[in-house]
Amino acid sequence: MSSEHFPKSPKPRVAVVFGGRSSEHAISVVTAGAVLSAIDREKYDVLPIGITPDGRWALTADAPERMAIADRKLPSVEELAESSSEGAVLLPLDPASREVVYSEPGSVPKALGEVDVVFPVLHGPYGEDGTIQGMLELSGVPYVGSGVLASAVGMDKEYMKRVFISYGLPVGPYEVIRPREWERDPAAARKKIVDFAGDHGWPLFIKPARAGSSMGITKVECLEGLDEAVEEARRHDPKILVESLLRGREIECGVLEFEDGPRASVPAEIPSEGGHDFYDFEAKYIDSAAGIVPAPLTEKETARVRELAVRAFDAASCEGLVRADFFLLESGEFVINEINTMPGFTPISMYPRMWQETGLSYPELIDRLIQAALRRPTGLR
């Protein structure tokens, strides 16, 4: 079947892919709105593509103003979709072609033009975990951010910690409860958690092993409420992570890939006050709990956390960008909590704020990420 064709643009075309099937769908939409607002339209053509919660790739309105959280209401791809519920956007799977096609039943497919680079502002599983990255590798289409391995490692907190430990990075105590442990013998799994608490003390944090935006995390003060916390985490991921409370300050640091290698931003601090037990979803995105940028650290502490952030970036073989999260313990030691290979880019997100304080504006940050993706070949070349 033939398709309608549109003339190729003289400017690089950036496909901003957002939404997705994870529980972080709405935050991805908010991130995409901020990115779409910041991309230099004189330098790039933009093609917004939304992925619905059921996995359909849809043409969406290029309407950043409709992608924000308004009156505590979260946006969705369905509200932005311009195509019918049966239409779908198809990315190329042939490395010889970068043409994106829109197809509806009973209609001639429309060629939407070639895509030069994909900006996958997807958070969580089915987007930030190496799945989309693998598809783009097969297609031979350059994309912003880390590749398959680093994306998968950055999503799975268990293996992320294993990689960090192997590279000598400081990691806090943790335990893993695998799906079959809880499903086959919950009493034994519960005892495993209680024994961990006996070694490291209460409270504990029960969290999904492969989720982000603080989704599904519960702070548990004692045995009562443990089962409920486990089930809440398992709603997002059947594999859960158990961590002890690390008493100290929460410090974040951004890493960005430059032509000569990765560099770290000035760090930020997440304040402990604000009516939240920890820096959860509500604090991050609904109540706008603001971090302190730059973090009030000594020169030595600042240099140390920036060094550790870059080391974490390299340890996981990351590319493009990373936000690294740390605890500064009362002893003065930094412990790395996790990295995020596609951190939030909402107007209040810490990653762009840290780089703005370092001297890179939001539009400049987006441009550097796109240019880094265009420079880097896909595959093993």
Short mmCIF file of C-alpha atoms in Angstrom, two decimals:
data_model
loop_
_atom_site.label_atom_id
_atom_site.label_comp_id
_atom_site.label_asym_id
_atom_site.label_seq_id
_atom_site.Cartn_x
_atom_site.Cartn_y
_atom_site.Cartn_z
CA MET A 1 0.00 0.00 0.00
CA SER A 2 1.35 3.42 -0.92
CA SER A 3 1.47 6.30 1.52
CA GLU A 4 1.08 10.05 1.41
CA HIS A 5 4.39 11.87 1.62
CA PHE A 6 5.35 15.20 3.06
CA PRO A 7 8.49 17.16 2.05
CA LYS A 8 11.58 16.62 4.19
CA SER A 9 12.34 19.51 6.50
CA PRO A 10 15.75 21.20 6.19
CA LYS A 11 15.93 21.28 10.00
CA PRO A 12 16.59 18.22 12.17
CA ARG A 13 13.28 16.68 13.22
CA VAL A 14 12.95 15.74 16.89
CA ALA A 15 10.27 13.24 17.87
CA VAL A 16 9.34 13.91 21.49
CA VAL A 17 7.88 10.63 22.77
CA PHE A 18 6.01 10.77 26.06
CA GLY A 19 3.28 9.24 28.22
CA GLY A 20 3.70 5.49 28.27
CA ARG A 21 2.35 2.47 30.08
CA SER A 22 3.94 3.02 33.49
CA SER A 23 2.41 4.56 36.60
CA GLU A 24 4.49 7.67 35.80
CA HIS A 25 2.43 8.39 32.66
CA ALA A 26 1.20 11.79 33.84
CA ILE A 27 4.64 12.99 34.95
CA SER A 28 6.01 12.06 31.54
CA VAL A 29 3.30 14.24 29.95
CA VAL A 30 4.26 17.14 32.22
CA THR A 31 7.93 16.63 31.35
CA ALA A 32 7.10 16.61 27.63
CA GLY A 33 5.22 19.89 27.97
CA ALA A 34 8.25 21.55 29.49
CA VAL A 35 10.59 20.08 26.85
CA LEU A 36 8.30 21.13 23.98
CA SER A 37 8.22 24.66 25.37
CA ALA A 38 12.02 24.81 25.53
CA ILE A 39 13.04 23.35 22.16
CA ASP A 40 14.31 26.01 19.75
CA ARG A 41 11.74 25.89 16.93
CA GLU A 42 14.01 27.90 14.64
CA LYS A 43 16.64 25.17 14.95
CA TYR A 44 14.48 22.01 15.12
CA ASP A 45 11.23 20.65 13.75
CA VAL A 46 9.22 18.87 16.45
CA LEU A 47 6.90 15.88 16.22
CA PRO A 48 5.03 15.13 19.49
CA ILE A 49 4.10 11.45 19.87
CA GLY A 50 2.17 10.26 22.90
CA ILE A 51 1.92 6.69 24.15
CA THR A 52 -1.39 5.92 25.84
CA PRO A 53 -1.55 3.86 29.05
CA ASP A 54 -2.63 0.85 26.96
CA GLY A 55 0.43 1.21 24.68
CA ARG A 56 -0.98 2.90 21.56
CA TRP A 57 1.32 5.42 19.88
CA ALA A 58 -0.78 8.47 19.02
CA LEU A 59 -0.37 11.77 17.22
CA THR A 60 -0.83 14.49 19.80
CA ALA A 61 -1.34 18.22 19.87
CA ASP A 62 1.79 20.34 20.14
CA ALA A 63 0.24 22.12 23.09
CA PRO A 64 2.60 22.45 26.07
CA GLU A 65 0.09 24.62 27.93
CA ARG A 66 -2.26 21.62 28.15
CA MET A 67 0.42 19.35 29.63
CA ALA A 68 0.79 20.92 33.06
CA ILE A 69 -0.66 19.84 36.40
CA ALA A 70 -3.66 22.11 36.96
CA ASP A 71 -5.66 22.19 40.20
CA ARG A 72 -3.96 18.94 41.25
CA LYS A 73 -5.30 17.23 38.11
CA LEU A 74 -2.75 15.16 36.19
CA PRO A 75 -2.69 15.34 32.36
CA SER A 76 -2.82 12.33 30.03
CA VAL A 77 -2.03 11.47 26.41
CA GLU A 78 -5.69 10.67 25.68
CA GLU A 79 -6.60 14.30 26.31
CA LEU A 80 -3.98 15.44 23.79
CA ALA A 81 -4.48 12.81 21.07
CA GLU A 82 -5.49 14.28 17.71
CA SER A 83 -5.97 10.92 16.01
CA SER A 84 -8.79 8.42 16.32
CA SER A 85 -8.74 5.66 18.91
CA GLU A 86 -7.88 3.19 16.14
CA GLY A 87 -5.09 5.19 14.50
CA ALA A 88 -1.47 4.60 15.41
CA VAL A 89 1.95 6.14 14.81
CA LEU A 90 4.51 3.65 13.53
CA LEU A 91 8.25 4.21 13.93
CA PRO A 92 10.54 2.60 11.35
CA LEU A 93 12.06 -0.79 12.10
CA ASP A 94 14.30 -0.63 9.02
CA PRO A 95 17.63 1.09 9.72
CA ALA A 96 17.65 2.28 6.09
CA SER A 97 14.58 4.44 6.74
CA ARG A 98 13.73 6.95 9.45
CA GLU A 99 10.27 7.73 8.16
CA VAL A 100 7.45 7.86 10.69
CA VAL A 101 4.04 6.74 9.45
CA TYR A 102 0.53 7.32 10.74
CA SER A 103 -1.95 4.59 9.91
CA GLU A 104 -5.73 4.27 10.33
CA PRO A 105 -7.87 1.31 9.27
CA GLY A 106 -9.28 1.82 5.79
CA SER A 107 -7.10 4.86 5.04
CA VAL A 108 -3.91 5.41 3.09
CA PRO A 109 -1.00 5.61 5.56
CA LYS A 110 0.44 9.10 5.98
CA ALA A 111 4.21 9.54 6.01
CA LEU A 112 4.87 12.15 8.68
CA GLY A 113 8.44 12.69 7.54
CA GLU A 114 11.80 11.40 8.61
CA VAL A 115 12.88 11.61 12.23
CA ASP A 116 16.49 12.56 12.91
CA VAL A 117 16.45 12.01 16.66
CA VAL A 118 14.01 10.78 19.31
CA PHE A 119 13.71 12.49 22.69
CA PRO A 120 12.07 9.80 24.84
CA VAL A 121 10.83 11.69 27.88
CA LEU A 122 9.41 8.47 29.30
CA HIS A 123 9.61 7.61 32.98
CA GLY A 124 9.45 4.16 34.49
CA PRO A 125 8.92 0.73 32.87
CA TYR A 126 8.26 0.44 29.13
CA GLY A 127 10.24 3.56 28.37
CA GLU A 128 13.06 4.41 30.75
CA ASP A 129 14.09 0.80 31.33
CA GLY A 130 15.78 -0.03 28.02
CA THR A 131 12.69 -1.24 26.15
CA ILE A 132 12.21 1.85 23.96
CA GLN A 133 15.97 2.20 23.68
CA GLY A 134 16.21 -1.34 22.27
CA MET A 135 13.55 -0.59 19.68
CA LEU A 136 15.35 2.59 18.61
CA GLU A 137 18.63 0.67 18.35
CA LEU A 138 16.93 -1.79 15.98
CA SER A 139 15.60 1.15 13.98
CA GLY A 140 18.98 2.88 13.83
CA VAL A 141 17.41 6.14 15.06
CA PRO A 142 19.54 8.29 17.40
CA TYR A 143 17.94 9.11 20.74
CA VAL A 144 18.54 11.22 23.82
CA GLY A 145 19.82 9.49 26.94
CA SER A 146 21.36 6.22 27.95
CA GLY A 147 21.38 3.00 25.95
CA VAL A 148 19.75 -0.35 26.67
CA LEU A 149 22.09 -1.60 29.40
CA ALA A 150 22.42 1.64 31.36
CA SER A 151 18.68 2.29 31.11
CA ALA A 152 17.88 -1.19 32.44
CA VAL A 153 20.44 -0.88 35.25
CA GLY A 154 19.16 2.58 36.12
CA MET A 155 15.59 1.27 36.42
CA ASP A 156 16.28 -1.86 38.48
CA LYS A 157 17.41 -0.63 41.89
CA GLU A 158 18.77 -4.02 42.91
CA TYR A 159 21.17 -4.32 40.00
CA MET A 160 21.96 -0.63 40.12
CA LYS A 161 23.24 -1.13 43.65
CA ARG A 162 25.15 -4.26 42.64
CA VAL A 163 26.93 -2.30 39.89
CA PHE A 164 27.76 0.55 42.27
CA ILE A 165 29.16 -1.83 44.87
CA SER A 166 31.34 -3.50 42.23
CA TYR A 167 32.79 -0.08 41.36
CA GLY A 168 33.50 0.79 44.98
CA LEU A 169 30.73 3.36 45.37
CA PRO A 170 29.20 3.70 48.88
CA VAL A 171 25.74 2.09 49.09
CA GLY A 172 23.39 1.78 52.06
CA PRO A 173 21.99 -1.51 53.45
CA TYR A 174 19.19 -3.12 51.45
CA GLU A 175 17.31 -6.38 50.96
CA VAL A 176 15.41 -7.75 47.96
CA ILE A 177 12.17 -9.72 48.03
CA ARG A 178 11.64 -11.45 44.71
CA PRO A 179 8.14 -12.18 43.35
CA ARG A 180 8.22 -15.93 44.03
CA GLU A 181 9.38 -15.38 47.64
CA TRP A 182 6.30 -13.36 48.60
CA GLU A 183 3.92 -15.41 46.46
CA ARG A 184 5.08 -18.87 47.60
CA ASP A 185 5.96 -18.25 51.25
CA PRO A 186 4.95 -14.81 52.54
CA ALA A 187 5.78 -15.80 56.12
CA ALA A 188 9.40 -16.54 55.20
CA ALA A 189 9.63 -13.35 53.15
CA ARG A 190 8.16 -11.36 56.04
CA LYS A 191 10.73 -12.89 58.41
CA LYS A 192 13.49 -11.90 55.98
CA ILE A 193 12.34 -8.28 56.20
CA VAL A 194 11.98 -8.40 60.00
CA ASP A 195 15.47 -9.89 60.34
CA PHE A 196 16.78 -7.05 58.16
CA ALA A 197 15.07 -4.57 60.50
CA GLY A 198 16.68 -6.37 63.44
CA ASP A 199 20.10 -5.76 61.92
CA HIS A 200 19.54 -2.19 60.75
CA GLY A 201 16.59 -0.88 62.74
CA TRP A 202 13.17 0.51 62.01
CA PRO A 203 11.76 2.39 60.17
CA LEU A 204 12.14 0.75 56.79
CA PHE A 205 11.32 1.93 53.30
CA ILE A 206 9.42 -0.60 51.20
CA LYS A 207 9.61 0.29 47.52
CA PRO A 208 9.14 -1.19 44.04
CA ALA A 209 12.48 -2.31 42.62
CA ARG A 210 11.66 -0.91 39.17
CA ALA A 211 9.65 2.28 39.46
CA GLY A 212 10.33 5.99 39.83
CA SER A 213 8.83 9.32 40.90
CA SER A 214 8.61 7.80 44.41
CA MET A 215 5.65 5.70 43.27
CA GLY A 216 4.61 2.88 45.58
CA ILE A 217 7.03 3.73 48.40
CA THR A 218 5.92 3.38 52.03
CA LYS A 219 7.78 4.25 55.19
CA VAL A 220 7.08 1.49 57.73
CA GLU A 221 7.69 2.19 61.41
CA CYS A 222 7.07 -1.34 62.73
CA LEU A 223 5.74 -4.78 61.83
CA GLU A 224 2.19 -3.46 61.76
CA GLY A 225 1.54 -2.13 58.28
CA LEU A 226 4.34 -4.15 56.67
CA ASP A 227 2.07 -6.39 54.60
CA GLU A 228 0.10 -3.41 53.36
CA ALA A 229 3.33 -1.64 52.36
CA VAL A 230 4.56 -4.72 50.50
CA GLU A 231 1.30 -5.01 48.58
CA GLU A 232 1.41 -1.30 47.70
CA ALA A 233 4.93 -1.70 46.30
CA ARG A 234 3.89 -4.87 44.44
CA ARG A 235 1.12 -2.93 42.68
CA HIS A 236 3.94 -1.23 40.75
CA ASP A 237 6.47 -4.09 40.61
CA PRO A 238 6.31 -7.69 41.94
CA LYS A 239 9.96 -7.37 42.98
CA ILE A 240 10.43 -5.09 45.98
CA LEU A 241 13.37 -3.45 47.68
CA VAL A 242 13.70 -2.98 51.43
CA GLU A 243 15.97 -0.19 52.67
CA SER A 244 16.87 1.07 56.11
CA LEU A 245 16.45 4.71 57.07
CA LEU A 246 19.67 6.62 56.42
CA ARG A 247 19.80 9.58 58.78
CA GLY A 248 21.24 12.53 56.98
CA ARG A 249 20.63 15.13 54.31
CA GLU A 250 19.25 14.34 50.85
CA ILE A 251 21.57 15.68 48.16
CA GLU A 252 21.10 15.49 44.40
CA CYS A 253 23.54 16.17 41.57
CA GLY A 254 23.05 16.33 37.81
CA VAL A 255 25.43 14.82 35.26
CA LEU A 256 25.46 15.93 31.62
CA GLU A 257 27.46 14.60 28.68
CA PHE A 258 29.67 17.24 27.05
CA GLU A 259 31.96 16.83 24.04
CA ASP A 260 34.89 16.04 26.35
CA GLY A 261 32.96 13.72 28.67
CA PRO A 262 30.45 13.88 31.54
CA ARG A 263 30.39 16.82 33.93
CA ALA A 264 28.50 17.35 37.17
CA SER A 265 26.28 20.28 38.06
CA VAL A 266 26.21 22.12 41.34
CA PRO A 267 24.35 19.91 43.84
CA ALA A 268 20.95 20.57 45.40
CA GLU A 269 19.47 19.66 48.77
CA ILE A 270 15.97 18.32 49.37
CA PRO A 271 14.70 19.82 52.64
CA SER A 272 13.28 17.38 55.18
CA GLU A 273 10.50 19.68 56.33
CA GLY A 274 7.29 20.41 54.43
CA GLY A 275 4.76 18.01 55.92
CA HIS A 276 6.05 14.90 54.12
CA ASP A 277 7.71 11.85 55.67
CA PHE A 278 10.07 11.73 52.70
CA TYR A 279 10.44 13.25 49.22
CA ASP A 280 7.42 11.42 47.82
CA PHE A 281 5.26 11.92 44.72
CA GLU A 282 3.05 14.55 46.37
CA ALA A 283 6.07 16.56 47.52
CA LYS A 284 7.77 16.37 44.12
CA TYR A 285 4.91 17.16 41.78
CA ILE A 286 1.75 18.26 43.60
CA ASP A 287 2.85 20.37 46.56
CA SER A 288 5.97 21.67 44.77
CA ALA A 289 8.33 21.13 47.69
CA ALA A 290 11.29 23.15 46.50
CA GLY A 291 14.86 22.03 46.82
CA ILE A 292 17.73 24.30 47.76
CA VAL A 293 20.00 25.09 44.80
CA PRO A 294 22.91 25.16 45.28
CA ALA A 295 23.04 22.93 48.33
CA PRO A 296 24.66 24.56 51.38
CA LEU A 297 27.72 22.32 51.39
CA THR A 298 31.39 22.95 52.02
CA GLU A 299 33.73 23.12 49.03
CA LYS A 300 35.07 19.70 49.97
CA GLU A 301 31.57 18.18 50.22
CA THR A 302 30.54 19.74 46.91
CA ALA A 303 33.63 18.40 45.14
CA ARG A 304 33.07 14.96 46.65
CA VAL A 305 29.42 14.61 45.59
CA ARG A 306 30.19 15.85 42.08
CA GLU A 307 32.99 13.30 41.80
CA LEU A 308 30.71 10.48 42.99
CA ALA A 309 27.95 11.51 40.57
CA VAL A 310 30.28 11.27 37.58
CA ARG A 311 31.66 7.95 38.85
CA ALA A 312 28.10 6.60 39.09
CA PHE A 313 27.41 7.82 35.53
CA ASP A 314 30.46 5.95 34.26
CA ALA A 315 29.88 2.84 36.40
CA ALA A 316 26.47 2.25 34.81
CA SER A 317 27.74 3.14 31.29
CA CYS A 318 25.30 6.05 31.08
CA GLU A 319 25.03 8.51 28.21
CA GLY A 320 23.44 11.91 27.84
CA LEU A 321 22.20 12.69 31.32
CA VAL A 322 21.68 11.36 34.83
CA ARG A 323 20.44 12.69 38.12
CA ALA A 324 22.29 11.05 41.01
CA ASP A 325 20.69 11.02 44.46
CA PHE A 326 22.72 10.79 47.67
CA PHE A 327 22.46 10.89 51.44
CA LEU A 328 25.04 12.92 53.34
CA LEU A 329 25.23 11.00 56.61
CA GLU A 330 25.88 12.53 60.01
CA SER A 331 29.36 10.97 59.81
CA GLY A 332 30.13 13.16 56.78
CA GLU A 333 30.09 10.22 54.36
CA PHE A 334 28.10 10.34 51.13
CA VAL A 335 26.03 7.26 50.26
CA ILE A 336 24.50 6.96 46.80
CA ASN A 337 20.82 6.08 46.84
CA GLU A 338 20.07 5.80 43.11
CA ILE A 339 20.46 7.31 39.67
CA ASN A 340 17.72 8.36 37.29
CA THR A 341 18.59 8.08 33.60
CA MET A 342 15.64 10.23 32.49
CA PRO A 343 14.94 12.59 35.37
CA GLY A 344 11.92 14.83 35.46
CA PHE A 345 12.06 17.98 33.34
CA THR A 346 9.02 19.68 34.81
CA PRO A 347 9.37 23.40 35.59
CA ILE A 348 10.08 22.57 39.25
CA SER A 349 12.30 19.53 38.64
CA MET A 350 15.70 19.50 40.27
CA TYR A 351 17.76 18.43 37.24
CA PRO A 352 17.16 21.53 35.09
CA ARG A 353 17.30 23.76 38.17
CA MET A 354 20.74 22.45 39.08
CA TRP A 355 22.04 23.04 35.57
CA GLN A 356 20.53 26.50 35.44
CA GLU A 357 22.41 27.36 38.63
CA THR A 358 25.56 25.87 37.04
CA GLY A 359 25.18 28.24 34.09
CA LEU A 360 23.14 26.33 31.53
CA SER A 361 19.64 27.59 30.78
CA TYR A 362 16.74 25.23 30.16
CA PRO A 363 16.76 25.71 26.34
CA GLU A 364 20.55 25.32 26.27
CA LEU A 365 20.24 22.10 28.28
CA ILE A 366 17.69 20.65 25.85
CA ASP A 367 19.84 21.66 22.88
CA ARG A 368 22.94 19.99 24.35
CA LEU A 369 21.04 16.76 24.92
CA ILE A 370 19.74 16.70 21.34
CA GLN A 371 23.16 17.53 19.90
CA ALA A 372 24.82 14.81 21.99
CA ALA A 373 22.28 12.30 20.64
CA LEU A 374 22.89 13.40 17.04
CA ARG A 375 26.66 12.96 17.50
CA ARG A 376 26.39 9.46 18.95
CA PRO A 377 25.79 6.51 16.57
CA THR A 378 23.41 3.74 17.51
CA GLY A 379 24.51 0.13 17.90
CA LEU A 380 28.09 -0.96 18.52
CA ARG A 381 29.72 1.49 16.11
#
